[in-house]
């Protein structure tokens, strides 16, 4: 298994799942993939959100089973051209589980921030709209 220290920190990779991959076409990404099979020079796998991903490139020697982390360039909305392969084997350990949990936590925080911003904007617009006609405290939500 390649070390996480092998990752080039001067060119960080965005952690993506199958849904987010389409937003980073042409950019450096990383993904945790459950290997389904190898076919025609590509690994076909399942992303953390259960979408199918094709991983192209030269995998490390030996067979890939279970879970791999790939770091590379998003070719299109369903494939990654891998530069680095980290084979985790058949089980995901504590460190790999943390990657998934941290990703999901970050996504939740982003969604909550967006909701908070929308509510603040709505409150501001409502205050501006009702200025002079109603007091804000008379509004019922």
mmCIF file of C-alpha atoms in Angstrom:
data_model
loop_
_atom_site.group_PDB
_atom_site.id
_atom_site.type_symbol
_atom_site.label_atom_id
_atom_site.label_comp_id
_atom_site.label_asym_id
_atom_site.label_seq_id
_atom_site.Cartn_x
_atom_site.Cartn_y
_atom_site.Cartn_z
ATOM 1 C CA UNK A 1 0.000 0.000 0.000
ATOM 2 C CA UNK A 2 1.346 3.431 -0.885
ATOM 3 C CA UNK A 3 1.760 5.824 1.982
ATOM 4 C CA UNK A 4 -0.429 8.873 2.378
ATOM 5 C CA UNK A 5 2.878 10.750 2.536
ATOM 6 C CA UNK A 6 3.241 10.041 -1.182
ATOM 7 C CA UNK A 7 0.450 12.502 -1.889
ATOM 8 C CA UNK A 8 1.653 15.777 -3.394
ATOM 9 C CA UNK A 9 0.504 18.425 -0.906
ATOM 10 C CA UNK A 10 1.391 21.239 -3.314
ATOM 11 C CA UNK A 11 -1.448 20.043 -5.555
ATOM 12 C CA UNK A 12 -4.165 18.803 -3.183
ATOM 13 C CA UNK A 13 -6.958 16.567 -4.399
ATOM 14 C CA UNK A 14 -10.603 17.193 -3.571
ATOM 15 C CA UNK A 15 -12.296 14.181 -1.975
ATOM 16 C CA UNK A 16 -15.234 13.226 -4.197
ATOM 17 C CA UNK A 17 -17.940 10.622 -4.439
ATOM 18 C CA UNK A 18 -19.789 9.646 -7.607
ATOM 19 C CA UNK A 19 -22.189 12.591 -7.398
ATOM 20 C CA UNK A 20 -19.465 15.213 -6.876
ATOM 21 C CA UNK A 21 -17.123 13.829 -9.542
ATOM 22 C CA UNK A 22 -18.982 15.704 -12.312
ATOM 23 C CA UNK A 23 -18.169 19.029 -10.599
ATOM 24 C CA UNK A 24 -14.415 18.455 -10.843
ATOM 25 C CA UNK A 25 -13.820 17.286 -14.429
ATOM 26 C CA UNK A 26 -10.224 18.075 -15.386
ATOM 27 C CA UNK A 27 -9.249 18.653 -11.736
ATOM 28 C CA UNK A 28 -7.255 16.569 -9.285
ATOM 29 C CA UNK A 29 -9.532 14.407 -7.137
ATOM 30 C CA UNK A 30 -9.386 11.530 -4.697
ATOM 31 C CA UNK A 31 -12.017 8.889 -4.094
ATOM 32 C CA UNK A 32 -12.539 5.822 -1.991
ATOM 33 C CA UNK A 33 -13.804 3.061 -4.269
ATOM 34 C CA UNK A 34 -15.042 -0.440 -3.540
ATOM 35 C CA UNK A 35 -13.650 -2.630 -6.326
ATOM 36 C CA UNK A 36 -16.307 -4.560 -8.239
ATOM 37 C CA UNK A 37 -14.133 -5.863 -11.087
ATOM 38 C CA UNK A 38 -11.303 -5.045 -13.498
ATOM 39 C CA UNK A 39 -12.183 -4.802 -17.164
ATOM 40 C CA UNK A 40 -10.380 -3.513 -20.294
ATOM 41 C CA UNK A 41 -7.628 -1.715 -18.386
ATOM 42 C CA UNK A 42 -10.018 -0.046 -15.938
ATOM 43 C CA UNK A 43 -11.230 -0.820 -12.461
ATOM 44 C CA UNK A 44 -14.977 -0.641 -12.086
ATOM 45 C CA UNK A 45 -16.031 0.245 -8.590
ATOM 46 C CA UNK A 46 -18.629 1.718 -6.312
ATOM 47 C CA UNK A 47 -18.136 5.124 -4.714
ATOM 48 C CA UNK A 48 -19.061 6.018 -1.131
ATOM 49 C CA UNK A 49 -22.497 7.179 -2.352
ATOM 50 C CA UNK A 50 -23.047 3.912 -4.275
ATOM 51 C CA UNK A 51 -22.460 5.355 -7.757
ATOM 52 C CA UNK A 52 -20.403 3.423 -10.293
ATOM 53 C CA UNK A 53 -16.951 4.869 -11.038
ATOM 54 C CA UNK A 54 -14.412 3.773 -13.661
ATOM 55 C CA UNK A 55 -10.775 4.130 -12.637
ATOM 56 C CA UNK A 56 -8.248 4.203 -15.467
ATOM 57 C CA UNK A 57 -4.501 3.947 -15.109
ATOM 58 C CA UNK A 58 -1.906 1.431 -14.041
ATOM 59 C CA UNK A 59 -2.876 -0.146 -10.728
ATOM 60 C CA UNK A 60 -0.161 -1.427 -8.401
ATOM 61 C CA UNK A 61 1.153 -4.950 -8.925
ATOM 62 C CA UNK A 62 -1.078 -7.663 -7.559
ATOM 63 C CA UNK A 63 -4.806 -7.846 -7.513
ATOM 64 C CA UNK A 64 -7.029 -5.101 -6.210
ATOM 65 C CA UNK A 65 -9.733 -6.392 -3.938
ATOM 66 C CA UNK A 66 -12.045 -4.683 -1.548
ATOM 67 C CA UNK A 67 -11.334 -0.981 -1.239
ATOM 68 C CA UNK A 68 -8.889 1.381 -2.932
ATOM 69 C CA UNK A 69 -8.267 5.069 -2.630
ATOM 70 C CA UNK A 70 -7.381 6.647 -5.955
ATOM 71 C CA UNK A 71 -5.899 10.061 -6.557
ATOM 72 C CA UNK A 72 -5.856 11.447 -10.074
ATOM 73 C CA UNK A 73 -7.648 13.596 -12.634
ATOM 74 C CA UNK A 74 -11.410 13.416 -13.167
ATOM 75 C CA UNK A 75 -11.732 12.482 -16.850
ATOM 76 C CA UNK A 76 -15.501 12.817 -17.008
ATOM 77 C CA UNK A 77 -18.536 12.509 -14.758
ATOM 78 C CA UNK A 78 -17.922 8.785 -14.180
ATOM 79 C CA UNK A 79 -14.166 8.205 -14.460
ATOM 80 C CA UNK A 80 -10.856 9.076 -12.842
ATOM 81 C CA UNK A 81 -7.423 8.733 -14.467
ATOM 82 C CA UNK A 82 -5.523 7.493 -11.396
ATOM 83 C CA UNK A 83 -1.973 8.561 -10.593
ATOM 84 C CA UNK A 84 -1.826 7.104 -7.074
ATOM 85 C CA UNK A 85 -3.496 3.914 -5.842
ATOM 86 C CA UNK A 86 -3.769 3.032 -2.146
ATOM 87 C CA UNK A 87 -5.013 -0.533 -1.760
ATOM 88 C CA UNK A 88 -6.847 -0.973 1.556
ATOM 89 C CA UNK A 89 -7.718 -4.614 0.949
ATOM 90 C CA UNK A 90 -10.968 -6.254 1.929
ATOM 91 C CA UNK A 91 -11.670 -4.195 5.032
ATOM 92 C CA UNK A 92 -11.670 -0.508 5.727
ATOM 93 C CA UNK A 93 -9.755 0.327 8.874
ATOM 94 C CA UNK A 94 -10.199 3.177 11.311
ATOM 95 C CA UNK A 95 -8.207 5.680 9.225
ATOM 96 C CA UNK A 96 -10.189 4.970 6.069
ATOM 97 C CA UNK A 97 -13.491 5.123 7.959
ATOM 98 C CA UNK A 98 -12.425 8.538 9.205
ATOM 99 C CA UNK A 99 -12.006 9.701 5.588
ATOM 100 C CA UNK A 100 -15.643 8.777 4.863
ATOM 101 C CA UNK A 101 -17.010 10.235 8.104
ATOM 102 C CA UNK A 102 -14.971 13.425 7.703
ATOM 103 C CA UNK A 103 -16.208 13.826 4.115
ATOM 104 C CA UNK A 104 -19.840 13.364 5.138
ATOM 105 C CA UNK A 105 -19.389 15.775 8.070
ATOM 106 C CA UNK A 106 -17.885 18.389 5.745
ATOM 107 C CA UNK A 107 -20.765 17.969 3.293
ATOM 108 C CA UNK A 108 -23.309 18.339 6.135
ATOM 109 C CA UNK A 109 -21.565 21.463 7.423
ATOM 110 C CA UNK A 110 -21.643 22.947 3.920
ATOM 111 C CA UNK A 111 -25.371 22.214 3.572
ATOM 112 C CA UNK A 112 -26.111 23.737 6.983
ATOM 113 C CA UNK A 113 -24.104 26.857 6.120
ATOM 114 C CA UNK A 114 -26.094 27.243 2.902
ATOM 115 C CA UNK A 115 -29.384 26.895 4.788
ATOM 116 C CA UNK A 116 -28.251 29.421 7.411
ATOM 117 C CA UNK A 117 -27.271 31.897 4.682
ATOM 118 C CA UNK A 118 -30.654 31.459 2.942
ATOM 119 C CA UNK A 119 -32.547 32.030 6.183
ATOM 120 C CA UNK A 120 -30.505 35.139 6.976
ATOM 121 C CA UNK A 121 -31.135 36.468 3.470
ATOM 122 C CA UNK A 122 -34.863 35.756 3.748
ATOM 123 C CA UNK A 123 -35.059 37.506 7.121
ATOM 124 C CA UNK A 124 -33.202 40.505 5.703
ATOM 125 C CA UNK A 125 -35.528 40.680 2.682
ATOM 126 C CA UNK A 126 -38.595 40.345 4.876
ATOM 127 C CA UNK A 127 -37.372 43.101 7.168
ATOM 128 C CA UNK A 128 -36.767 45.339 4.161
ATOM 129 C CA UNK A 129 -40.146 44.502 2.582
ATOM 130 C CA UNK A 130 -42.200 45.111 5.668
ATOM 131 C CA UNK A 131 -40.388 48.206 6.876
ATOM 132 C CA UNK A 132 -43.017 50.830 7.535
ATOM 133 C CA UNK A 133 -46.011 48.506 6.988
ATOM 134 C CA UNK A 134 -45.647 45.934 9.766
ATOM 135 C CA UNK A 135 -43.217 45.475 12.562
ATOM 136 C CA UNK A 136 -41.047 42.419 12.224
ATOM 137 C CA UNK A 137 -42.337 41.062 15.548
ATOM 138 C CA UNK A 138 -45.873 40.854 14.031
ATOM 139 C CA UNK A 139 -44.727 38.311 11.429
ATOM 140 C CA UNK A 140 -45.687 34.715 12.111
ATOM 141 C CA UNK A 141 -43.412 31.975 10.777
#
